[in-house]
Amino acid sequence: MEQIQRKLAEYTASLYNEKILDEQFIQLQQLQDESNPDFVVEVVSLFFEDSERLFNELAKALVSKITEFSILVCKNSNQTNVDFKKLDAHVHQLKGSSSSIGAQRVQRVCISFRNYCDDRNVEGCLKCLQQVKIEYTFVKNKLETLFKLEKQFVDAGGSFPVV
Amino acid sequence: MDFYSSSSSTISSHEEPHVLAVDDNLIDRKLVEKLLKKSSCKVTTAENGLRALEYLGLGADQEHSTNNNGSKVNMIITDYCMPGMTGYELLKKIKESSILKDVPVVIMSSENIPTRIDQCMEEGAQMFMLKPLKHSDVKRLRCQLMQCQ
């Protein structure tokens, strides 16, 4: 049990040290109580579902509008049929929800992404889309591991301190 | 008819204030709901301004409605950036209503834009809060609500 507890504590600390999560995640944990013991998992699951939906929307708004030819055109002129307003609206959503659960790195990429939207920079947006997916997958894996460790801890008889 | 009398303006220490929370983001809605419940509030959520107005009885086809949800709401907390109707526009509609103009409206935003804040405060917002909301923010709000009612 002690081993699991230590593993959990170390893992949790690493998430904050590596700035994968910020103190907003702690806020979430503090909201969890007996009346809602799975609150954090529920909110994070919602975040996963909503983010996947947003990635689809982003792909529709950005990737499908681009062909190799139009990228060439974009580089030379400001012509594009990408709806940057729509793109920005979706990124704004993703920025909001990642911020709300403390997924710091995802949020940071969203900020850059929005700047590229403002500048109508297709290449920049494409890069950010790639980047945000990478950061999302990364935090998703980390959180899933965290939840697994927490479950192991609880199953071994551990309980979390009431804040 | 007594329905817009005092019930919305006095909260005794035993009653739970009823808050209407408006936000188009699913995760934020869940969070604000939990934060408010943790501060002993009864919560109704709406996903956009139109739904919020409908709930309050101020919707477009509700001129002669007997919907008195509005008189049960002690506070409205709304996100600023929402598609269709912004939180600011919602605030204006509420302040224009003879029934609801005294209900405190709090605006939330992830962006700290002074002109936006001024605009909302000038229109009569109770408070402007930065997202993501923390438990301490909601506690503070709850205290304010108790005092000014």
Short mmCIF file of N, CA, C and O in Angstrom, two decimals, chain B residues 5-139:
data_model
loop_
_atom_site.label_atom_id
_atom_site.label_comp_id
_atom_site.label_asym_id
_atom_site.label_seq_id
_atom_site.Cartn_x
_atom_site.Cartn_y
_atom_site.Cartn_z
N SER B 5 -43.48 39.42 -6.05
CA SER B 5 -43.13 40.01 -4.76
C SER B 5 -41.90 39.37 -4.18
O SER B 5 -41.31 38.49 -4.76
N SER B 6 -41.65 39.77 -3.03
CA SER B 6 -40.38 39.53 -2.34
C SER B 6 -39.64 38.22 -2.48
O SER B 6 -38.47 38.19 -2.22
N SER B 7 -40.25 37.13 -2.85
CA SER B 7 -39.49 35.87 -2.73
C SER B 7 -38.14 35.88 -3.41
O SER B 7 -37.22 35.22 -2.97
N SER B 8 -38.00 36.65 -4.47
CA SER B 8 -36.69 36.61 -5.11
C SER B 8 -35.70 37.56 -4.45
O SER B 8 -34.53 37.53 -4.72
N SER B 9 -36.20 38.42 -3.57
CA SER B 9 -35.23 39.39 -3.05
C SER B 9 -34.77 39.15 -1.63
O SER B 9 -33.83 39.77 -1.19
N THR B 10 -35.44 38.27 -0.92
CA THR B 10 -34.89 38.03 0.42
C THR B 10 -34.53 36.56 0.59
O THR B 10 -35.33 35.69 0.29
N ILE B 11 -33.34 36.35 1.04
CA ILE B 11 -32.92 34.97 1.27
C ILE B 11 -32.61 34.84 2.74
O ILE B 11 -31.73 35.51 3.25
N SER B 12 -33.31 33.99 3.41
CA SER B 12 -32.98 33.79 4.82
C SER B 12 -31.77 32.85 4.86
O SER B 12 -31.44 32.22 3.86
N SER B 13 -31.18 32.74 6.01
CA SER B 13 -29.99 31.91 6.08
C SER B 13 -30.32 30.42 5.91
O SER B 13 -29.44 29.60 5.77
N HIS B 14 -31.58 30.05 5.93
CA HIS B 14 -31.91 28.63 5.77
C HIS B 14 -32.17 28.26 4.33
O HIS B 14 -32.14 27.11 3.96
N GLU B 15 -32.47 29.26 3.51
CA GLU B 15 -32.82 28.94 2.14
C GLU B 15 -31.61 28.85 1.26
O GLU B 15 -30.61 29.56 1.47
N GLU B 16 -31.73 28.04 0.25
CA GLU B 16 -30.66 27.96 -0.73
C GLU B 16 -30.99 28.90 -1.88
O GLU B 16 -32.04 28.77 -2.49
N PRO B 17 -30.08 29.83 -2.20
CA PRO B 17 -30.37 30.68 -3.35
C PRO B 17 -30.42 29.86 -4.63
O PRO B 17 -29.69 28.88 -4.77
N HIS B 18 -31.29 30.28 -5.52
CA HIS B 18 -31.42 29.59 -6.79
C HIS B 18 -30.67 30.39 -7.84
O HIS B 18 -30.97 31.56 -8.07
N VAL B 19 -29.67 29.75 -8.44
CA VAL B 19 -28.84 30.43 -9.43
C VAL B 19 -29.06 29.82 -10.80
O VAL B 19 -29.09 28.60 -10.96
N LEU B 20 -29.20 30.68 -11.79
CA LEU B 20 -29.26 30.23 -13.18
C LEU B 20 -27.88 30.44 -13.78
O LEU B 20 -27.37 31.56 -13.79
N ALA B 21 -27.25 29.37 -14.23
CA ALA B 21 -25.89 29.46 -14.80
C ALA B 21 -25.95 29.22 -16.30
O ALA B 21 -26.50 28.21 -16.75
N VAL B 22 -25.40 30.16 -17.05
CA VAL B 22 -25.48 30.09 -18.51
C VAL B 22 -24.08 30.00 -19.12
O VAL B 22 -23.24 30.87 -18.88
N ASP B 23 -23.83 28.94 -19.87
CA ASP B 23 -22.51 28.80 -20.51
C ASP B 23 -22.64 27.80 -21.66
O ASP B 23 -23.26 26.75 -21.50
N ASP B 24 -22.04 28.14 -22.80
CA ASP B 24 -22.16 27.24 -23.95
C ASP B 24 -21.17 26.07 -23.87
O ASP B 24 -21.29 25.10 -24.60
N ASN B 25 -20.18 26.17 -22.99
CA ASN B 25 -19.19 25.11 -22.87
C ASN B 25 -19.63 24.07 -21.85
O ASN B 25 -19.85 24.39 -20.68
N LEU B 26 -19.74 22.84 -22.30
CA LEU B 26 -20.24 21.75 -21.47
C LEU B 26 -19.45 21.53 -20.18
O LEU B 26 -20.00 21.35 -19.10
N ILE B 27 -18.12 21.57 -20.32
CA ILE B 27 -17.27 21.35 -19.17
C ILE B 27 -17.43 22.49 -18.15
O ILE B 27 -17.58 22.27 -16.95
N ASP B 28 -17.47 23.71 -18.67
CA ASP B 28 -17.64 24.86 -17.78
C ASP B 28 -18.98 24.85 -17.08
O ASP B 28 -19.10 25.27 -15.93
N ARG B 29 -19.99 24.37 -17.78
CA ARG B 29 -21.32 24.29 -17.17
C ARG B 29 -21.30 23.32 -16.00
O ARG B 29 -21.84 23.60 -14.93
N LYS B 30 -20.68 22.20 -16.21
CA LYS B 30 -20.60 21.20 -15.15
C LYS B 30 -19.81 21.73 -13.95
O LYS B 30 -20.19 21.53 -12.81
N LEU B 31 -18.74 22.42 -14.26
CA LEU B 31 -17.91 22.99 -13.20
C LEU B 31 -18.63 24.06 -12.39
O LEU B 31 -18.60 24.04 -11.17
N VAL B 32 -19.26 24.99 -13.08
CA VAL B 32 -19.91 26.09 -12.36
C VAL B 32 -21.08 25.54 -11.53
O VAL B 32 -21.32 25.99 -10.41
N GLU B 33 -21.74 24.53 -12.07
CA GLU B 33 -22.82 23.91 -11.33
C GLU B 33 -22.31 23.30 -10.03
O GLU B 33 -22.87 23.51 -8.95
N LYS B 34 -21.21 22.58 -10.13
CA LYS B 34 -20.65 21.94 -8.94
C LYS B 34 -20.15 22.97 -7.94
O LYS B 34 -20.37 22.84 -6.74
N LEU B 35 -19.51 24.02 -8.45
CA LEU B 35 -19.01 25.08 -7.57
C LEU B 35 -20.15 25.73 -6.80
O LEU B 35 -20.04 25.99 -5.61
N LEU B 36 -21.25 25.98 -7.50
CA LEU B 36 -22.40 26.61 -6.86
C LEU B 36 -23.07 25.68 -5.86
O LEU B 36 -23.44 26.09 -4.76
N LYS B 37 -23.18 24.42 -6.23
CA LYS B 37 -23.80 23.46 -5.32
C LYS B 37 -22.98 23.30 -4.05
O LYS B 37 -23.51 23.17 -2.96
N LYS B 38 -21.66 23.35 -4.24
CA LYS B 38 -20.75 23.24 -3.11
C LYS B 38 -20.93 24.43 -2.16
O LYS B 38 -20.66 24.35 -0.97
N SER B 39 -21.39 25.55 -2.73
CA SER B 39 -21.66 26.73 -1.91
C SER B 39 -23.13 26.81 -1.53
O SER B 39 -23.68 27.90 -1.32
N SER B 40 -23.77 25.65 -1.47
CA SER B 40 -25.18 25.55 -1.07
C SER B 40 -26.14 26.37 -1.90
O SER B 40 -26.99 27.08 -1.36
N CYS B 41 -25.99 26.30 -3.19
CA CYS B 41 -26.96 26.96 -4.06
C CYS B 41 -27.73 25.91 -4.84
O CYS B 41 -27.19 24.85 -5.17
N LYS B 42 -28.95 26.23 -5.15
CA LYS B 42 -29.72 25.39 -6.05
C LYS B 42 -29.37 25.91 -7.45
O LYS B 42 -29.29 27.12 -7.66
N VAL B 43 -29.12 25.01 -8.39
CA VAL B 43 -28.63 25.46 -9.70
C VAL B 43 -29.48 24.96 -10.86
O VAL B 43 -29.85 23.80 -10.92
N THR B 44 -29.74 25.86 -11.78
CA THR B 44 -30.32 25.49 -13.07
C THR B 44 -29.31 25.95 -14.11
O THR B 44 -28.76 27.04 -13.99
N THR B 45 -29.05 25.11 -15.11
CA THR B 45 -28.09 25.55 -16.14
C THR B 45 -28.79 25.74 -17.48
O THR B 45 -29.82 25.11 -17.75
N ALA B 46 -28.22 26.63 -18.28
CA ALA B 46 -28.73 26.85 -19.64
C ALA B 46 -27.53 26.93 -20.56
O ALA B 46 -26.48 27.44 -20.17
N GLU B 47 -27.68 26.42 -21.78
CA GLU B 47 -26.52 26.39 -22.67
C GLU B 47 -26.36 27.61 -23.57
O GLU B 47 -25.39 27.72 -24.30
N ASN B 48 -27.33 28.50 -23.53
CA ASN B 48 -27.16 29.74 -24.29
C ASN B 48 -28.17 30.79 -23.81
O ASN B 48 -29.04 30.49 -22.99
N GLY B 49 -28.00 31.99 -24.32
CA GLY B 49 -28.83 33.12 -23.88
C GLY B 49 -30.31 32.91 -24.14
O GLY B 49 -31.15 33.23 -23.29
N LEU B 50 -30.62 32.34 -25.29
CA LEU B 50 -32.03 32.15 -25.64
C LEU B 50 -32.72 31.20 -24.67
O LEU B 50 -33.83 31.47 -24.19
N ARG B 51 -32.03 30.10 -24.38
CA ARG B 51 -32.60 29.13 -23.43
C ARG B 51 -32.77 29.76 -22.05
O ARG B 51 -33.74 29.50 -21.34
N ALA B 52 -31.78 30.59 -21.69
CA ALA B 52 -31.83 31.27 -20.39
C ALA B 52 -33.06 32.17 -20.34
O ALA B 52 -33.82 32.16 -19.37
N LEU B 53 -33.28 32.94 -21.39
CA LEU B 53 -34.42 33.85 -21.44
C LEU B 53 -35.73 33.08 -21.39
O LEU B 53 -36.69 33.47 -20.71
N GLU B 54 -35.78 31.97 -22.10
CA GLU B 54 -36.98 31.14 -22.08
C GLU B 54 -37.27 30.65 -20.67
O GLU B 54 -38.40 30.70 -20.20
N TYR B 55 -36.24 30.21 -20.00
CA TYR B 55 -36.40 29.71 -18.64
C TYR B 55 -36.94 30.82 -17.73
O TYR B 55 -37.78 30.58 -16.86
N LEU B 56 -36.41 32.02 -17.95
CA LEU B 56 -36.80 33.15 -17.11
C LEU B 56 -38.17 33.72 -17.48
O LEU B 56 -38.68 34.59 -16.78
N GLY B 57 -38.72 33.23 -18.57
CA GLY B 57 -40.02 33.74 -18.98
C GLY B 57 -39.93 34.98 -19.83
O GLY B 57 -40.91 35.68 -20.06
N LEU B 58 -38.73 35.25 -20.34
CA LEU B 58 -38.54 36.44 -21.17
C LEU B 58 -38.34 36.10 -22.63
O LEU B 58 -37.92 36.92 -23.42
N GLY B 59 -38.64 34.88 -23.00
CA GLY B 59 -38.42 34.47 -24.38
C GLY B 59 -39.33 35.21 -25.35
O GLY B 59 -40.30 35.84 -24.95
N ALA B 60 -39.00 35.10 -26.62
CA ALA B 60 -39.71 35.83 -27.66
C ALA B 60 -41.21 35.57 -27.68
O ALA B 60 -42.01 36.47 -27.85
N ASP B 61 -41.61 34.31 -27.48
CA ASP B 61 -43.06 34.06 -27.55
C ASP B 61 -43.70 33.98 -26.19
O ASP B 61 -44.70 33.30 -26.01
N GLN B 62 -43.10 34.65 -25.24
CA GLN B 62 -43.62 34.47 -23.89
C GLN B 62 -44.24 35.73 -23.29
O GLN B 62 -44.27 35.88 -22.09
N GLU B 63 -44.66 36.63 -24.14
CA GLU B 63 -45.18 37.89 -23.60
C GLU B 63 -46.25 37.73 -22.55
O GLU B 63 -46.28 38.43 -21.57
N HIS B 64 -47.16 36.79 -22.82
CA HIS B 64 -48.24 36.67 -21.84
C HIS B 64 -48.13 35.37 -21.08
O HIS B 64 -49.12 34.78 -20.70
N SER B 65 -46.90 34.93 -20.93
CA SER B 65 -46.75 33.61 -20.31
C SER B 65 -46.92 33.69 -18.80
O SER B 65 -46.71 34.72 -18.18
N THR B 66 -47.28 32.57 -18.26
CA THR B 66 -47.41 32.52 -16.80
C THR B 66 -46.18 31.85 -16.22
O THR B 66 -46.17 31.41 -15.08
N ASN B 67 -45.14 31.78 -17.04
CA ASN B 67 -43.88 31.22 -16.57
C ASN B 67 -43.31 32.15 -15.50
O ASN B 67 -43.01 33.30 -15.77
N ASN B 68 -43.24 31.65 -14.28
CA ASN B 68 -42.69 32.53 -13.26
C ASN B 68 -41.37 32.01 -12.69
O ASN B 68 -41.05 32.26 -11.54
N ASN B 69 -40.63 31.28 -13.53
CA ASN B 69 -39.31 30.82 -13.09
C ASN B 69 -38.44 32.02 -12.72
O ASN B 69 -37.62 31.95 -11.83
N GLY B 70 -38.65 33.09 -13.47
CA GLY B 70 -37.85 34.29 -13.25
C GLY B 70 -37.92 34.76 -11.81
O GLY B 70 -36.92 35.18 -11.23
N SER B 71 -39.13 34.67 -11.22
CA SER B 71 -39.24 35.18 -9.86
C SER B 71 -38.60 34.25 -8.84
O SER B 71 -38.46 34.59 -7.69
N LYS B 72 -38.21 33.05 -9.29
CA LYS B 72 -37.59 32.12 -8.35
C LYS B 72 -36.08 32.23 -8.36
O LYS B 72 -35.40 31.67 -7.53
N VAL B 73 -35.55 32.93 -9.35
CA VAL B 73 -34.09 32.98 -9.51
C VAL B 73 -33.50 34.14 -8.70
O VAL B 73 -33.96 35.26 -8.81
N ASN B 74 -32.49 33.82 -7.89
CA ASN B 74 -31.88 34.85 -7.05
C ASN B 74 -30.65 35.47 -7.67
O ASN B 74 -30.20 36.53 -7.25
N MET B 75 -30.08 34.76 -8.65
CA MET B 75 -28.89 35.29 -9.31
C MET B 75 -28.70 34.60 -10.65
O MET B 75 -29.08 33.44 -10.82
N ILE B 76 -28.13 35.34 -11.58
CA ILE B 76 -27.81 34.75 -12.88
C ILE B 76 -26.31 34.90 -13.09
O ILE B 76 -25.76 35.99 -12.88
N ILE B 77 -25.66 33.83 -13.45
CA ILE B 77 -24.23 33.91 -13.76
C ILE B 77 -24.06 33.42 -15.19
O ILE B 77 -24.53 32.35 -15.56
N THR B 78 -23.43 34.24 -16.01
CA THR B 78 -23.35 33.91 -17.42
C THR B 78 -21.96 34.12 -18.01
O THR B 78 -21.23 35.05 -17.64
N ASP B 79 -21.62 33.28 -18.95
CA ASP B 79 -20.38 33.43 -19.70
C ASP B 79 -20.57 34.62 -20.64
O ASP B 79 -21.70 34.92 -21.04
N TYR B 80 -19.48 35.29 -20.96
CA TYR B 80 -19.58 36.43 -21.87
C TYR B 80 -19.65 35.98 -23.33
O TYR B 80 -20.58 36.32 -24.05
N CYS B 81 -18.66 35.18 -23.73
CA CYS B 81 -18.56 34.74 -25.13
C CYS B 81 -19.44 33.55 -25.40
O CYS B 81 -19.08 32.42 -25.07
N MET B 82 -20.60 33.80 -25.98
CA MET B 82 -21.45 32.68 -26.36
C MET B 82 -21.96 32.94 -27.77
O MET B 82 -22.17 34.09 -28.14
N PRO B 83 -22.15 31.89 -28.54
CA PRO B 83 -22.64 32.12 -29.89
C PRO B 83 -24.10 32.59 -29.85
O PRO B 83 -24.84 32.26 -28.95
N GLY B 84 -24.48 33.39 -30.82
CA GLY B 84 -25.87 33.86 -30.86
C GLY B 84 -26.03 35.10 -30.01
O GLY B 84 -25.98 36.22 -30.49
N MET B 85 -26.19 34.89 -28.75
CA MET B 85 -26.37 36.03 -27.83
C MET B 85 -25.23 36.03 -26.82
O MET B 85 -25.02 35.05 -26.13
N THR B 86 -24.50 37.13 -26.73
CA THR B 86 -23.41 37.16 -25.76
C THR B 86 -23.97 37.36 -24.35
O THR B 86 -25.13 37.74 -24.18
N GLY B 87 -23.12 37.17 -23.37
CA GLY B 87 -23.51 37.39 -21.99
C GLY B 87 -23.91 38.84 -21.77
O GLY B 87 -24.83 39.14 -20.99
N TYR B 88 -23.27 39.73 -22.47
CA TYR B 88 -23.59 41.15 -22.38
C TYR B 88 -25.00 41.43 -22.88
O TYR B 88 -25.77 42.16 -22.26
N GLU B 89 -25.33 40.82 -24.01
CA GLU B 89 -26.67 40.99 -24.58
C GLU B 89 -27.74 40.40 -23.65
O GLU B 89 -28.82 40.96 -23.48
N LEU B 90 -27.40 39.29 -23.04
CA LEU B 90 -28.31 38.66 -22.09
C LEU B 90 -28.52 39.58 -20.89
O LEU B 90 -29.64 39.80 -20.43
N LEU B 91 -27.41 40.13 -20.40
CA LEU B 91 -27.46 41.08 -19.29
C LEU B 91 -28.41 42.24 -19.61
O LEU B 91 -29.27 42.60 -18.81
N LYS B 92 -28.27 42.77 -20.81
CA LYS B 92 -29.11 43.91 -21.22
C LYS B 92 -30.59 43.52 -21.19
O LYS B 92 -31.43 44.26 -20.67
N LYS B 93 -30.88 42.35 -21.73
CA LYS B 93 -32.28 41.90 -21.79
C LYS B 93 -32.86 41.77 -20.38
O LYS B 93 -34.02 42.10 -20.14
N ILE B 94 -32.03 41.25 -19.48
CA ILE B 94 -32.50 41.07 -18.10
C ILE B 94 -32.73 42.42 -17.44
O ILE B 94 -33.76 42.63 -16.77
N LYS B 95 -31.83 43.34 -17.66
CA LYS B 95 -31.97 44.67 -17.04
C LYS B 95 -33.13 45.46 -17.64
O LYS B 95 -33.64 46.39 -17.00
N GLU B 96 -33.53 45.10 -18.85
CA GLU B 96 -34.66 45.78 -19.49
C GLU B 96 -35.99 45.24 -18.99
O GLU B 96 -37.04 45.82 -19.26
N SER B 97 -35.95 44.13 -18.29
CA SER B 97 -37.20 43.51 -17.86
C SER B 97 -37.64 44.07 -16.52
O SER B 97 -36.89 44.10 -15.56
N SER B 98 -38.90 44.45 -16.45
CA SER B 98 -39.39 45.02 -15.20
C SER B 98 -39.39 43.98 -14.08
O SER B 98 -39.19 44.29 -12.92
N ILE B 99 -39.58 42.71 -14.48
CA ILE B 99 -39.64 41.65 -13.47
C ILE B 99 -38.25 41.30 -12.95
O ILE B 99 -38.07 41.01 -11.78
N LEU B 100 -37.28 41.31 -13.86
CA LEU B 100 -35.99 40.74 -13.48
C LEU B 100 -34.85 41.73 -13.30
O LEU B 100 -33.74 41.33 -12.99
N LYS B 101 -35.14 43.01 -13.48
CA LYS B 101 -34.00 43.95 -13.49
C LYS B 101 -33.23 44.01 -12.19
O LYS B 101 -32.08 44.43 -12.16
N ASP B 102 -33.84 43.57 -11.09
CA ASP B 102 -33.12 43.62 -9.83
C ASP B 102 -32.38 42.33 -9.49
O ASP B 102 -31.72 42.26 -8.46
N VAL B 103 -32.48 41.35 -10.35
CA VAL B 103 -31.75 40.11 -10.10
C VAL B 103 -30.28 40.34 -10.44
O VAL B 103 -29.96 40.79 -11.53
N PRO B 104 -29.39 40.06 -9.49
CA PRO B 104 -27.97 40.27 -9.80
C PRO B 104 -27.49 39.37 -10.93
O PRO B 104 -27.83 38.19 -10.98
N VAL B 105 -26.72 39.96 -11.84
CA VAL B 105 -26.17 39.21 -12.96
C VAL B 105 -24.64 39.28 -12.89
O VAL B 105 -24.07 40.36 -12.82
N VAL B 106 -24.02 38.13 -12.89
CA VAL B 106 -22.56 38.06 -12.85
C VAL B 106 -22.07 37.59 -14.22
O VAL B 106 -22.62 36.65 -14.79
N ILE B 107 -21.05 38.26 -14.72
CA ILE B 107 -20.51 37.87 -16.03
C ILE B 107 -19.17 37.16 -15.81
O ILE B 107 -18.34 37.62 -15.00
N MET B 108 -18.95 36.07 -16.53
CA MET B 108 -17.66 35.35 -16.46
C MET B 108 -16.99 35.43 -17.83
O MET B 108 -17.68 35.38 -18.86
N SER B 109 -15.69 35.51 -17.79
CA SER B 109 -14.98 35.48 -19.08
C SER B 109 -13.57 34.94 -18.88
O SER B 109 -12.97 35.15 -17.83
N SER B 110 -13.07 34.28 -19.90
CA SER B 110 -11.69 33.78 -19.81
C SER B 110 -10.72 34.90 -20.21
O SER B 110 -9.52 34.77 -20.05
N GLU B 111 -11.26 35.99 -20.72
CA GLU B 111 -10.40 37.08 -21.20
C GLU B 111 -10.55 38.33 -20.35
O GLU B 111 -11.67 38.79 -20.10
N ASN B 112 -9.41 38.85 -19.95
CA ASN B 112 -9.38 40.02 -19.08
C ASN B 112 -9.27 41.28 -19.94
O ASN B 112 -8.18 41.78 -20.19
N ILE B 113 -10.39 41.74 -20.42
CA ILE B 113 -10.40 42.91 -21.32
C ILE B 113 -11.10 44.07 -20.62
O ILE B 113 -12.32 44.05 -20.46
N PRO B 114 -10.34 45.08 -20.19
CA PRO B 114 -10.92 46.19 -19.42
C PRO B 114 -12.15 46.84 -20.05
O PRO B 114 -13.12 47.13 -19.35
N THR B 115 -12.15 47.05 -21.36
CA THR B 115 -13.32 47.69 -21.98
C THR B 115 -14.54 46.80 -21.87
O THR B 115 -15.67 47.27 -21.68
N ARG B 116 -14.30 45.51 -21.95
CA ARG B 116 -15.40 44.55 -21.83
C ARG B 116 -15.97 44.59 -20.41
O ARG B 116 -17.18 44.60 -20.20
N ILE B 117 -15.07 44.63 -19.44
CA ILE B 117 -15.47 44.67 -18.04
C ILE B 117 -16.27 45.94 -17.77
O ILE B 117 -17.37 45.88 -17.18
N ASP B 118 -15.74 47.07 -18.22
CA ASP B 118 -16.44 48.36 -18.01
C ASP B 118 -17.82 48.33 -18.62
O ASP B 118 -18.80 48.79 -18.02
N GLN B 119 -17.89 47.81 -19.82
CA GLN B 119 -19.15 47.75 -20.54
C GLN B 119 -20.20 46.99 -19.72
O GLN B 119 -21.35 47.42 -19.58
N CYS B 120 -19.78 45.86 -19.17
CA CYS B 120 -20.72 45.04 -18.40
C CYS B 120 -21.11 45.73 -17.09
O CYS B 120 -22.28 45.72 -16.70
N MET B 121 -20.13 46.32 -16.43
CA MET B 121 -20.44 46.96 -15.16
C MET B 121 -21.38 48.15 -15.38
O MET B 121 -22.32 48.35 -14.62
N GLU B 122 -21.14 48.87 -16.47
CA GLU B 122 -22.01 50.01 -16.78
C GLU B 122 -23.43 49.59 -17.07
O GLU B 122 -24.37 50.34 -16.82
N GLU B 123 -23.57 48.40 -17.61
CA GLU B 123 -24.90 47.91 -17.93
C GLU B 123 -25.59 47.32 -16.70
O GLU B 123 -26.73 46.87 -16.78
N GLY B 124 -24.88 47.31 -15.59
CA GLY B 124 -25.51 46.87 -14.35
C GLY B 124 -25.12 45.49 -13.86
O GLY B 124 -25.80 44.93 -13.00
N ALA B 125 -24.03 44.94 -14.37
CA ALA B 125 -23.59 43.64 -13.88
C ALA B 125 -23.18 43.77 -12.41
O ALA B 125 -22.60 44.77 -12.02
N GLN B 126 -23.46 42.74 -11.67
CA GLN B 126 -23.11 42.71 -10.25
C GLN B 126 -21.59 42.59 -10.09
O GLN B 126 -20.98 43.21 -9.23
N MET B 127 -21.03 41.73 -10.95
CA MET B 127 -19.62 41.42 -10.82
C MET B 127 -19.13 40.84 -12.14
O MET B 127 -19.92 40.30 -12.92
N PHE B 128 -17.83 40.96 -12.34
CA PHE B 128 -17.22 40.35 -13.52
C PHE B 128 -16.16 39.40 -13.00
O PHE B 128 -15.31 39.82 -12.20
N MET B 129 -16.21 38.15 -13.41
CA MET B 129 -15.25 37.19 -12.88
C MET B 129 -14.45 36.52 -13.98
O MET B 129 -14.98 36.21 -15.04
N LEU B 130 -13.17 36.30 -13.68
CA LEU B 130 -12.32 35.65 -14.66
C LEU B 130 -12.39 34.13 -14.53
O LEU B 130 -12.39 33.61 -13.44
N LYS B 131 -12.44 33.49 -15.68
CA LYS B 131 -12.43 32.03 -15.69
C LYS B 131 -10.99 31.55 -15.78
O LYS B 131 -10.16 32.23 -16.40
N PRO B 132 -10.67 30.36 -15.30
CA PRO B 132 -11.60 29.44 -14.68
C PRO B 132 -11.92 29.85 -13.24
O PRO B 132 -11.06 30.33 -12.51
N LEU B 133 -13.18 29.66 -12.87
CA LEU B 133 -13.62 30.05 -11.54
C LEU B 133 -13.03 29.12 -10.50
O LEU B 133 -12.87 27.93 -10.72
N LYS B 134 -12.74 29.71 -9.35
CA LYS B 134 -12.25 28.91 -8.23
C LYS B 134 -13.32 28.88 -7.15
O LYS B 134 -14.20 29.74 -7.10
N HIS B 135 -13.14 27.94 -6.25
CA HIS B 135 -14.07 27.81 -5.13
C HIS B 135 -14.13 29.11 -4.33
O HIS B 135 -15.21 29.55 -3.91
N SER B 136 -12.97 29.76 -4.14
CA SER B 136 -12.94 31.00 -3.35
C SER B 136 -13.74 32.12 -4.04
O SER B 136 -14.37 32.94 -3.38
N ASP B 137 -13.75 32.13 -5.36
CA ASP B 137 -14.52 33.13 -6.11
C ASP B 137 -16.00 32.97 -5.82
O ASP B 137 -16.73 33.94 -5.61
N VAL B 138 -16.45 31.71 -5.85
CA VAL B 138 -17.87 31.45 -5.67
C VAL B 138 -18.29 31.71 -4.22
O VAL B 138 -19.38 32.23 -3.97
N LYS B 139 -17.39 31.39 -3.30
CA LYS B 139 -17.68 31.66 -1.89
C LYS B 139 -17.90 33.15 -1.68
O LYS B 139 -18.85 33.57 -1.01
#
